[in-house]
mmCIF file of C-alpha atoms and ligand atoms in Angstrom:
data_model
loop_
_atom_site.group_PDB
_atom_site.id
_atom_site.type_symbol
_atom_site.label_atom_id
_atom_site.label_comp_id
_atom_site.label_asym_id
_atom_site.label_seq_id
_atom_site.Cartn_x
_atom_site.Cartn_y
_atom_site.Cartn_z
ATOM 1 C CA UNK A 1 -204.128 29.248 -153.754
ATOM 2 C CA UNK A 2 -200.680 28.640 -152.691
ATOM 3 C CA UNK A 3 -201.534 26.628 -149.604
ATOM 4 C CA UNK A 4 -204.318 24.319 -150.923
ATOM 5 C CA UNK A 5 -201.404 23.666 -153.827
ATOM 6 C CA UNK A 6 -198.963 23.079 -150.693
ATOM 7 C CA UNK A 7 -201.774 20.585 -148.987
ATOM 8 C CA UNK A 8 -202.637 19.165 -152.442
ATOM 9 C CA UNK A 9 -199.114 18.085 -152.872
ATOM 10 C CA UNK A 10 -198.275 16.850 -148.921
ATOM 11 C CA UNK A 11 -201.690 14.683 -149.559
ATOM 12 C CA UNK A 12 -200.890 13.245 -152.624
ATOM 13 C CA UNK A 13 -197.150 12.615 -151.132
ATOM 14 C CA UNK A 14 -199.372 10.820 -148.217
ATOM 15 C CA UNK A 15 -200.848 8.757 -150.500
ATOM 16 C CA UNK A 16 -197.123 8.363 -152.463
ATOM 17 C CA UNK A 17 -196.246 6.958 -149.137
ATOM 18 C CA UNK A 18 -199.360 4.502 -148.613
ATOM 19 C CA UNK A 19 -198.583 2.511 -152.121
ATOM 20 C CA UNK A 20 -194.799 2.246 -150.854
ATOM 21 C CA UNK A 21 -195.297 0.887 -147.662
ATOM 22 C CA UNK A 22 -197.662 -1.411 -148.650
ATOM 23 C CA UNK A 23 -195.649 -2.412 -151.561
ATOM 24 C CA UNK A 24 -192.923 -3.071 -148.957
ATOM 25 C CA UNK A 25 -195.357 -5.054 -146.997
ATOM 26 C CA UNK A 26 -195.325 -7.877 -149.410
ATOM 27 C CA UNK A 27 -191.020 -6.854 -151.869
ATOM 28 C CA UNK A 28 -190.309 -10.686 -151.016
ATOM 29 C CA UNK A 29 -187.376 -12.062 -152.929
ATOM 30 C CA UNK A 30 -189.781 -14.159 -154.982
ATOM 31 C CA UNK A 31 -188.003 -17.563 -155.526
ATOM 32 C CA UNK A 32 -188.912 -20.380 -157.836
ATOM 33 C CA UNK A 33 -186.950 -24.663 -158.418
ATOM 34 C CA UNK A 34 -184.599 -24.003 -161.384
ATOM 35 C CA UNK A 35 -185.049 -25.983 -163.750
ATOM 36 C CA UNK A 36 -185.452 -29.859 -163.688
ATOM 37 C CA UNK A 37 -185.720 -33.383 -165.128
ATOM 38 C CA UNK A 38 -187.745 -34.980 -162.652
ATOM 39 C CA UNK A 39 -190.876 -34.691 -160.675
ATOM 40 C CA UNK A 40 -191.408 -33.627 -156.884
ATOM 41 C CA UNK A 41 -192.413 -37.455 -156.647
ATOM 42 C CA UNK A 42 -188.747 -38.085 -158.197
ATOM 43 C CA UNK A 43 -187.398 -35.730 -155.584
ATOM 44 C CA UNK A 44 -189.093 -37.734 -152.294
ATOM 45 C CA UNK A 45 -188.012 -40.920 -153.997
ATOM 46 C CA UNK A 46 -184.338 -39.582 -154.400
ATOM 47 C CA UNK A 47 -184.760 -38.151 -150.847
ATOM 48 C CA UNK A 48 -185.604 -42.009 -149.543
ATOM 49 C CA UNK A 49 -182.755 -43.981 -150.803
ATOM 50 C CA UNK A 50 -180.257 -41.406 -150.183
ATOM 51 C CA UNK A 51 -181.372 -41.184 -146.432
ATOM 52 C CA UNK A 52 -181.260 -45.030 -146.489
ATOM 53 C CA UNK A 53 -177.689 -44.726 -147.464
ATOM 54 C CA UNK A 54 -176.486 -41.822 -145.543
ATOM 55 C CA UNK A 55 -177.982 -43.151 -142.275
ATOM 56 C CA UNK A 56 -175.478 -46.030 -142.569
ATOM 57 C CA UNK A 57 -172.463 -43.767 -142.502
ATOM 58 C CA UNK A 58 -174.219 -40.962 -140.422
ATOM 59 C CA UNK A 59 -173.236 -41.442 -136.415
ATOM 60 C CA UNK A 60 -176.860 -40.512 -135.615
ATOM 61 C CA UNK A 61 -177.822 -39.412 -132.629
ATOM 62 C CA UNK A 62 -180.449 -42.064 -130.312
ATOM 63 C CA UNK A 63 -182.487 -39.721 -128.249
ATOM 64 C CA UNK A 64 -185.633 -39.355 -128.397
ATOM 65 C CA UNK A 65 -186.023 -36.548 -126.965
ATOM 66 C CA UNK A 66 -183.801 -34.035 -128.887
ATOM 67 C CA UNK A 67 -185.110 -35.582 -132.077
ATOM 68 C CA UNK A 68 -188.372 -35.509 -130.930
ATOM 69 C CA UNK A 69 -187.644 -31.304 -130.180
ATOM 70 C CA UNK A 70 -186.104 -31.054 -133.295
ATOM 71 C CA UNK A 71 -187.744 -32.766 -135.729
ATOM 72 C CA UNK A 72 -191.114 -30.715 -134.086
ATOM 73 C CA UNK A 73 -189.452 -27.621 -135.069
ATOM 74 C CA UNK A 74 -188.405 -29.133 -138.505
ATOM 75 C CA UNK A 75 -192.421 -29.239 -138.825
ATOM 76 C CA UNK A 76 -193.715 -26.494 -137.802
ATOM 77 C CA UNK A 77 -191.049 -23.908 -139.540
ATOM 78 C CA UNK A 78 -191.446 -26.945 -143.236
ATOM 79 C CA UNK A 79 -195.153 -26.347 -143.097
ATOM 80 C CA UNK A 80 -194.743 -22.404 -143.961
ATOM 81 C CA UNK A 81 -192.735 -22.842 -146.812
ATOM 82 C CA UNK A 82 -194.424 -22.254 -149.761
ATOM 83 C CA UNK A 83 -194.650 -24.793 -153.668
ATOM 84 C CA UNK A 84 -195.173 -28.441 -152.953
ATOM 85 C CA UNK A 85 -195.462 -30.341 -149.766
ATOM 86 C CA UNK A 86 -192.991 -32.884 -149.508
ATOM 87 C CA UNK A 87 -192.777 -35.550 -146.259
ATOM 88 C CA UNK A 88 -190.195 -33.559 -143.940
ATOM 89 C CA UNK A 89 -188.036 -35.322 -141.567
ATOM 90 C CA UNK A 90 -185.173 -34.067 -139.216
ATOM 91 C CA UNK A 91 -182.326 -35.688 -137.302
ATOM 92 C CA UNK A 92 -179.185 -35.349 -135.136
ATOM 93 C CA UNK A 93 -175.825 -36.227 -136.056
ATOM 94 C CA UNK A 94 -173.708 -36.639 -133.292
ATOM 95 C CA UNK A 95 -170.844 -34.642 -134.595
ATOM 96 C CA UNK A 96 -169.532 -31.663 -133.453
ATOM 97 C CA UNK A 97 -168.524 -29.455 -136.878
ATOM 98 C CA UNK A 98 -171.277 -26.536 -137.277
ATOM 99 C CA UNK A 99 -173.026 -27.888 -139.990
ATOM 100 C CA UNK A 100 -176.540 -29.178 -141.390
ATOM 101 C CA UNK A 101 -177.885 -30.682 -144.948
ATOM 102 C CA UNK A 102 -180.530 -31.626 -146.443
ATOM 103 C CA UNK A 103 -181.026 -35.015 -149.182
ATOM 104 C CA UNK A 104 -184.195 -34.051 -152.096
ATOM 105 C CA UNK A 105 -187.707 -34.357 -150.672
ATOM 106 C CA UNK A 106 -186.987 -33.601 -147.216
ATOM 107 C CA UNK A 107 -184.420 -35.168 -145.689
ATOM 108 C CA UNK A 108 -182.747 -32.525 -143.416
ATOM 109 C CA UNK A 109 -179.411 -33.878 -141.035
ATOM 110 C CA UNK A 110 -178.984 -31.148 -138.365
ATOM 111 C CA UNK A 111 -175.450 -31.631 -136.866
ATOM 112 C CA UNK A 112 -175.116 -31.153 -132.106
ATOM 113 C CA UNK A 113 -172.809 -29.174 -132.782
ATOM 114 C CA UNK A 114 -174.727 -26.916 -134.754
ATOM 115 C CA UNK A 115 -177.667 -26.781 -131.638
ATOM 116 C CA UNK A 116 -175.158 -26.637 -129.260
ATOM 117 C CA UNK A 117 -173.237 -23.642 -130.967
ATOM 118 C CA UNK A 118 -177.139 -22.004 -131.118
ATOM 119 C CA UNK A 119 -178.062 -19.433 -128.306
ATOM 120 C CA UNK A 120 -181.717 -19.094 -128.859
ATOM 121 C CA UNK A 121 -184.085 -21.002 -131.004
ATOM 122 C CA UNK A 122 -184.256 -19.037 -133.682
ATOM 123 C CA UNK A 123 -181.211 -19.480 -134.067
ATOM 124 C CA UNK A 124 -180.532 -22.564 -134.901
ATOM 125 C CA UNK A 125 -184.268 -22.301 -136.423
ATOM 126 C CA UNK A 126 -182.326 -20.283 -139.057
ATOM 127 C CA UNK A 127 -180.689 -22.962 -139.689
ATOM 128 C CA UNK A 128 -182.670 -25.548 -140.916
ATOM 129 C CA UNK A 129 -185.480 -23.169 -142.162
ATOM 130 C CA UNK A 130 -181.958 -22.333 -144.839
ATOM 131 C CA UNK A 131 -181.730 -26.242 -145.414
ATOM 132 C CA UNK A 132 -185.347 -26.544 -145.907
ATOM 133 C CA UNK A 133 -185.118 -23.074 -148.273
ATOM 134 C CA UNK A 134 -182.836 -26.290 -150.503
ATOM 135 C CA UNK A 135 -185.579 -28.592 -150.277
ATOM 136 C CA UNK A 136 -188.658 -26.694 -151.511
ATOM 137 C CA UNK A 137 -186.138 -24.666 -154.193
ATOM 138 C CA UNK A 138 -184.916 -28.348 -154.758
ATOM 139 C CA UNK A 139 -181.049 -27.696 -155.796
ATOM 140 C CA UNK A 140 -180.517 -31.578 -155.343
ATOM 141 C CA UNK A 141 -182.111 -32.723 -158.130
ATOM 142 C CA UNK A 142 -181.852 -29.306 -160.299
ATOM 143 C CA UNK A 143 -177.974 -29.992 -160.076
ATOM 144 C CA UNK A 144 -178.572 -33.860 -161.058
ATOM 145 C CA UNK A 145 -180.918 -32.162 -163.271
ATOM 146 C CA UNK A 146 -178.119 -30.218 -165.189
ATOM 147 C CA UNK A 147 -175.086 -32.655 -164.630
ATOM 148 C CA UNK A 148 -176.953 -35.119 -166.605
ATOM 149 C CA UNK A 149 -177.188 -32.605 -169.397
ATOM 150 C CA UNK A 150 -174.414 -31.740 -169.197
ATOM 151 C CA UNK A 151 -172.711 -35.374 -169.907
ATOM 152 C CA UNK A 152 -175.523 -36.954 -171.670
ATOM 153 C CA UNK A 153 -177.886 -34.916 -174.267
ATOM 154 C CA UNK A 154 -177.808 -37.013 -176.744
ATOM 155 C CA UNK A 155 -179.253 -39.351 -174.538
ATOM 156 C CA UNK A 156 -182.371 -36.905 -173.032
ATOM 157 C CA UNK A 157 -182.758 -35.719 -176.790
ATOM 158 C CA UNK A 158 -183.111 -39.508 -177.561
ATOM 159 C CA UNK A 159 -185.871 -39.914 -175.181
ATOM 160 C CA UNK A 160 -183.254 -42.921 -172.759
ATOM 161 C CA UNK A 161 -184.583 -40.252 -169.535
ATOM 162 C CA UNK A 162 -188.168 -41.225 -169.800
ATOM 163 C CA UNK A 163 -188.092 -45.396 -170.006
ATOM 164 C CA UNK A 164 -184.928 -45.039 -166.739
ATOM 165 C CA UNK A 165 -185.477 -44.767 -163.545
ATOM 166 C CA UNK A 166 -184.235 -42.455 -160.941
ATOM 167 C CA UNK A 167 -181.870 -44.517 -159.630
ATOM 168 C CA UNK A 168 -180.707 -45.203 -163.611
ATOM 169 C CA UNK A 169 -179.780 -42.007 -164.191
ATOM 170 C CA UNK A 170 -177.176 -41.029 -161.239
ATOM 171 C CA UNK A 171 -175.601 -44.829 -162.438
ATOM 172 C CA UNK A 172 -175.438 -43.393 -165.606
ATOM 173 C CA UNK A 173 -174.081 -40.603 -164.362
ATOM 174 C CA UNK A 174 -171.666 -42.436 -162.076
ATOM 175 C CA UNK A 175 -172.896 -41.516 -158.574
ATOM 176 C CA UNK A 176 -174.536 -43.288 -156.062
ATOM 177 C CA UNK A 177 -177.038 -42.443 -153.717
ATOM 178 C CA UNK A 178 -174.555 -41.665 -150.688
ATOM 179 C CA UNK A 179 -173.465 -38.985 -149.375
ATOM 180 C CA UNK A 180 -170.901 -38.763 -152.101
ATOM 181 C CA UNK A 181 -174.044 -37.780 -154.527
ATOM 182 C CA UNK A 182 -174.189 -33.899 -156.406
ATOM 183 C CA UNK A 183 -176.957 -33.299 -153.764
ATOM 184 C CA UNK A 184 -174.948 -31.299 -151.451
ATOM 185 C CA UNK A 185 -172.267 -29.087 -154.058
ATOM 186 C CA UNK A 186 -174.293 -26.343 -154.419
ATOM 187 C CA UNK A 187 -174.030 -23.298 -156.106
ATOM 188 C CA UNK A 188 -173.354 -19.950 -154.532
ATOM 189 C CA UNK A 189 -177.055 -18.885 -156.202
ATOM 190 C CA UNK A 190 -177.946 -21.641 -154.340
ATOM 191 C CA UNK A 191 -176.985 -21.184 -151.440
ATOM 192 C CA UNK A 192 -177.603 -17.513 -151.637
ATOM 193 C CA UNK A 193 -181.564 -18.377 -153.038
ATOM 194 C CA UNK A 194 -181.793 -21.124 -149.642
ATOM 195 C CA UNK A 195 -180.622 -18.046 -147.081
ATOM 196 C CA UNK A 196 -183.251 -16.301 -148.791
ATOM 197 C CA UNK A 197 -185.799 -18.034 -148.433
ATOM 198 C CA UNK A 198 -184.789 -19.954 -145.239
ATOM 199 C CA UNK A 199 -185.664 -16.000 -143.940
ATOM 200 C CA UNK A 200 -189.493 -15.830 -145.866
ATOM 201 C CA UNK A 201 -190.348 -18.919 -143.749
ATOM 202 C CA UNK A 202 -188.652 -18.235 -140.637
ATOM 203 C CA UNK A 203 -191.180 -15.312 -140.649
ATOM 204 C CA UNK A 204 -193.730 -16.751 -142.293
ATOM 205 C CA UNK A 205 -193.938 -19.625 -139.095
ATOM 206 C CA UNK A 206 -193.594 -16.363 -136.353
ATOM 207 C CA UNK A 207 -190.296 -16.768 -135.697
ATOM 208 C CA UNK A 208 -187.752 -13.353 -135.770
ATOM 209 C CA UNK A 209 -185.598 -14.025 -138.833
ATOM 210 C CA UNK A 210 -182.605 -12.134 -137.301
ATOM 211 C CA UNK A 211 -181.885 -15.406 -135.682
ATOM 212 C CA UNK A 212 -180.290 -16.175 -138.776
ATOM 213 C CA UNK A 213 -177.753 -13.124 -138.800
ATOM 214 C CA UNK A 214 -176.976 -13.733 -135.255
ATOM 215 C CA UNK A 215 -175.862 -17.196 -135.348
ATOM 216 C CA UNK A 216 -174.258 -15.731 -139.246
ATOM 217 C CA UNK A 217 -172.323 -13.682 -136.899
ATOM 218 C CA UNK A 218 -171.381 -15.696 -134.097
ATOM 219 C CA UNK A 219 -169.859 -19.054 -136.312
ATOM 220 C CA UNK A 220 -168.290 -16.427 -138.675
ATOM 221 C CA UNK A 221 -166.393 -14.232 -134.578
ATOM 222 C CA UNK A 222 -165.477 -17.616 -133.449
ATOM 223 C CA UNK A 223 -164.350 -19.167 -136.270
ATOM 224 C CA UNK A 224 -161.156 -16.860 -136.860
ATOM 225 C CA UNK A 225 -159.865 -18.552 -140.032
ATOM 226 C CA UNK A 226 -161.360 -21.894 -139.431
ATOM 227 C CA UNK A 227 -163.325 -23.330 -141.750
ATOM 228 C CA UNK A 228 -167.293 -23.399 -140.562
ATOM 229 C CA UNK A 229 -168.361 -26.239 -142.964
ATOM 230 C CA UNK A 230 -171.612 -24.391 -142.947
ATOM 231 C CA UNK A 231 -169.688 -21.442 -144.568
ATOM 232 C CA UNK A 232 -167.059 -23.444 -146.687
ATOM 233 C CA UNK A 233 -168.572 -22.905 -149.812
ATOM 234 C CA UNK A 234 -169.474 -18.707 -149.264
ATOM 235 C CA UNK A 235 -165.684 -16.759 -149.643
ATOM 236 C CA UNK A 236 -167.822 -13.675 -148.580
ATOM 237 C CA UNK A 237 -170.089 -14.510 -145.050
ATOM 238 C CA UNK A 238 -170.579 -10.724 -144.783
ATOM 239 C CA UNK A 239 -172.730 -10.906 -148.223
ATOM 240 C CA UNK A 240 -174.104 -13.711 -146.995
ATOM 241 C CA UNK A 241 -175.732 -11.864 -143.527
ATOM 242 C CA UNK A 242 -175.760 -7.732 -145.179
ATOM 243 C CA UNK A 243 -178.387 -10.127 -148.406
ATOM 244 C CA UNK A 244 -180.784 -11.967 -144.932
ATOM 245 C CA UNK A 245 -180.805 -8.216 -143.215
ATOM 246 C CA UNK A 246 -182.216 -6.753 -146.336
ATOM 247 C CA UNK A 247 -184.598 -9.440 -146.725
ATOM 248 C CA UNK A 248 -185.327 -8.848 -143.859
ATOM 249 C CA UNK A 249 -186.694 -5.088 -145.077
ATOM 250 C CA UNK A 250 -188.038 -6.437 -147.585
ATOM 251 C CA UNK A 251 -190.726 -8.065 -145.558
ATOM 252 C CA UNK A 252 -190.670 -5.306 -142.775
ATOM 253 C CA UNK A 253 -189.066 -6.115 -140.275
ATOM 254 C CA UNK A 254 -189.936 -9.608 -137.961
ATOM 255 C CA UNK A 255 -193.115 -10.327 -137.515
ATOM 256 C CA UNK A 256 -195.184 -9.029 -134.808
ATOM 257 C CA UNK A 257 -194.804 -10.305 -131.599
ATOM 258 C CA UNK A 258 -192.082 -12.409 -133.222
ATOM 259 C CA UNK A 259 -190.921 -15.589 -131.467
ATOM 260 C CA UNK A 260 -186.813 -15.369 -130.377
ATOM 261 C CA UNK A 261 -186.129 -18.520 -127.893
ATOM 262 C CA UNK A 262 -188.134 -21.362 -125.935
ATOM 263 C CA UNK A 263 -187.661 -23.051 -122.602
ATOM 264 C CA UNK A 264 -187.537 -26.788 -124.817
ATOM 265 C CA UNK A 265 -184.525 -25.218 -126.988
ATOM 266 C CA UNK A 266 -182.774 -25.007 -123.378
ATOM 267 C CA UNK A 267 -183.592 -28.336 -121.898
ATOM 268 C CA UNK A 268 -182.192 -29.779 -125.039
ATOM 269 C CA UNK A 269 -179.205 -27.756 -125.555
ATOM 270 C CA UNK A 270 -178.432 -29.207 -121.243
ATOM 271 C CA UNK A 271 -179.351 -32.274 -122.733
ATOM 272 C CA UNK A 272 -176.873 -32.414 -125.324
ATOM 273 C CA UNK A 273 -174.646 -30.597 -123.523
ATOM 274 C CA UNK A 274 -174.173 -33.605 -120.862
ATOM 275 C CA UNK A 275 -174.178 -36.792 -123.833
ATOM 276 C CA UNK A 276 -171.177 -38.206 -124.128
ATOM 277 C CA UNK A 277 -168.566 -36.011 -126.568
ATOM 278 C CA UNK A 278 -168.710 -37.723 -129.854
ATOM 279 C CA UNK A 279 -165.309 -39.377 -131.542
ATOM 280 C CA UNK A 280 -166.065 -37.503 -134.282
ATOM 281 C CA UNK A 281 -163.851 -38.230 -137.188
ATOM 282 C CA UNK A 282 -163.776 -41.904 -137.177
ATOM 283 C CA UNK A 283 -165.182 -42.193 -140.191
ATOM 284 C CA UNK A 284 -163.843 -38.530 -141.413
ATOM 285 C CA UNK A 285 -168.451 -37.482 -140.177
ATOM 286 C CA UNK A 286 -166.514 -33.786 -139.982
ATOM 287 C CA UNK A 287 -165.549 -34.146 -142.915
ATOM 288 C CA UNK A 288 -167.405 -32.151 -146.380
ATOM 289 C CA UNK A 289 -168.803 -35.196 -147.988
ATOM 290 C CA UNK A 290 -166.584 -36.393 -150.542
ATOM 291 C CA UNK A 291 -166.044 -38.132 -153.952
ATOM 292 C CA UNK A 292 -164.036 -40.946 -152.827
ATOM 293 C CA UNK A 293 -164.856 -43.038 -155.690
ATOM 294 C CA UNK A 294 -164.314 -40.500 -157.646
ATOM 295 C CA UNK A 295 -161.239 -39.074 -155.639
ATOM 296 C CA UNK A 296 -158.461 -41.776 -156.404
ATOM 297 C CA UNK A 297 -156.343 -41.223 -159.730
ATOM 298 C CA UNK A 298 -157.746 -44.145 -162.566
ATOM 299 C CA UNK A 299 -155.882 -46.927 -163.224
ATOM 300 C CA UNK A 300 -153.930 -47.380 -165.715
ATOM 301 C CA UNK A 301 -156.129 -48.312 -168.562
ATOM 302 C CA UNK A 302 -155.991 -53.013 -168.996
ATOM 303 C CA UNK A 303 -154.520 -55.356 -171.079
ATOM 304 C CA UNK A 304 -157.286 -57.335 -171.646
ATOM 305 C CA UNK A 305 -160.026 -55.755 -173.612
ATOM 306 C CA UNK A 306 -163.973 -56.004 -173.243
ATOM 307 C CA UNK A 307 -166.700 -55.643 -176.776
ATOM 308 C CA UNK A 308 -168.994 -53.549 -176.638
ATOM 309 C CA UNK A 309 -171.880 -53.487 -179.729
ATOM 310 C CA UNK A 310 -175.285 -51.991 -180.595
ATOM 311 C CA UNK A 311 -177.127 -51.975 -183.367
ATOM 312 C CA UNK A 312 -174.494 -50.241 -185.609
ATOM 313 C CA UNK A 313 -171.237 -49.753 -183.849
ATOM 314 C CA UNK A 314 -169.046 -52.364 -181.996
ATOM 315 C CA UNK A 315 -166.004 -50.775 -180.366
ATOM 316 C CA UNK A 316 -163.141 -52.868 -177.374
ATOM 317 C CA UNK A 317 -161.874 -51.319 -174.248
ATOM 318 C CA UNK A 318 -159.769 -51.541 -171.278
ATOM 319 C CA UNK A 319 -161.530 -53.862 -168.670
ATOM 320 C CA UNK A 320 -160.940 -52.058 -165.804
ATOM 321 C CA UNK A 321 -163.458 -49.197 -167.776
ATOM 322 C CA UNK A 322 -167.053 -49.421 -166.764
ATOM 323 C CA UNK A 323 -170.192 -48.693 -168.883
ATOM 324 C CA UNK A 324 -172.344 -45.525 -168.002
ATOM 325 C CA UNK A 325 -174.679 -45.121 -169.741
ATOM 326 C CA UNK A 326 -177.541 -46.264 -172.980
ATOM 327 C CA UNK A 327 -178.672 -45.785 -175.767
ATOM 328 C CA UNK A 328 -177.408 -43.019 -178.306
ATOM 329 C CA UNK A 329 -174.799 -41.644 -175.701
ATOM 330 C CA UNK A 330 -172.163 -44.554 -174.035
ATOM 331 C CA UNK A 331 -170.139 -43.755 -171.406
ATOM 332 C CA UNK A 332 -166.605 -45.811 -171.394
ATOM 333 C CA UNK A 333 -164.368 -44.906 -167.775
ATOM 334 C CA UNK A 334 -162.341 -46.644 -164.977
ATOM 335 C CA UNK A 335 -162.762 -45.549 -161.198
ATOM 336 C CA UNK A 336 -161.689 -41.988 -160.570
ATOM 337 C CA UNK A 337 -162.354 -41.458 -164.519
ATOM 338 C CA UNK A 338 -165.087 -39.250 -163.605
ATOM 339 C CA UNK A 339 -164.243 -35.657 -161.577
ATOM 340 C CA UNK A 340 -167.273 -33.396 -160.287
ATOM 341 C CA UNK A 341 -169.831 -35.760 -162.349
ATOM 342 C CA UNK A 342 -167.710 -34.851 -166.084
ATOM 343 C CA UNK A 343 -165.796 -36.775 -167.867
ATOM 344 C CA UNK A 344 -161.583 -36.730 -167.040
ATOM 345 C CA UNK A 345 -160.188 -39.923 -168.397
ATOM 346 C CA UNK A 346 -162.043 -42.680 -170.536
ATOM 347 C CA UNK A 347 -163.918 -42.111 -173.562
ATOM 348 C CA UNK A 348 -167.878 -41.071 -174.609
ATOM 349 C CA UNK A 349 -169.243 -43.038 -177.129
ATOM 350 C CA UNK A 350 -172.797 -40.783 -179.303
ATOM 351 C CA UNK A 351 -174.712 -41.999 -182.353
ATOM 352 C CA UNK A 352 -176.325 -39.688 -184.172
ATOM 353 C CA UNK A 353 -178.264 -39.739 -187.367
ATOM 354 C CA UNK A 354 -176.874 -36.863 -189.999
ATOM 355 C CA UNK A 355 -179.296 -34.664 -191.792
ATOM 356 C CA UNK A 356 -178.154 -35.813 -195.045
ATOM 357 C CA UNK A 357 -180.052 -34.010 -197.818
ATOM 358 C CA UNK A 358 -179.200 -36.580 -200.831
ATOM 359 C CA UNK A 359 -178.618 -34.669 -204.352
ATOM 360 C CA UNK A 360 -179.881 -36.807 -207.425
HETATM 361 ZN ZN1 ZN B 1 -177.312 -24.020 -148.176
#
């Protein structure tokens, strides 16, 4: 009796272990894009325009062999990303800073310095998969949506957005399409989501996702107090590393026969090492994108005034202030008056209809 009972316990223990294993195999962190005012198609439109602006400012590396390799590697990773499909394209920036960035809709830039710092293909794949994570989780337009809501709630309620182009929305926010934009100022939350999504993408593409951890550890050790852009928004790279390690466990480790390296990667790495050193800093290329337009101090208000009038509102404002917005919510501000995409100096005018319950 006793032995039968213990056998039953053993068997149910085994079944439980099997169930737990099956669950563990599919226990990846569920990641979805956050709240967004825009459609995925608008992500692509915004990305296209931003890419055009960005490439005027960035020293894009003009080497076909290296670019073809990076673009093909990126596309193979992106093909395994979940959700909406975007027209991914990958280019190399001739900059030695260890960094990469993504614009909405799939326009991704990898610095030469990041490729040169990677020891194996799966390390640079980790950086690229992280950027793909930002695209498919739509972090860029999520940021813009939040900024828009914070700044012009009444115009959204008034349905103004519906009749606006994407460019119109960015202009209303006082933002351009260039590198100054909000697209790259992600929250720490968004960064860790991109790490986890990147880990999943690497795993699903057949890469050993531990390459991401190795790359983080490597640049952390090399940085020794120097700020590395790829970590600049992360005061705790250790957390970042342990979060990725935990996600790898949730994916039950590296996939079978996981890919770690390729001869092509080393061919490109050698090729880059043989190219002349980029002239960093000439155009501030190694610095994080800064909002040059809003960076300076605002000018004092001019004594000359301009008139503004709408259906039932008339006012005057200094002629060195600009007008953003339309309809029921308008912001007037000088250059430099909008800081971190919120009004710091200037004025905001909003009209609303009081909910009047007349008596008698
Ligand atoms: Zn990131």
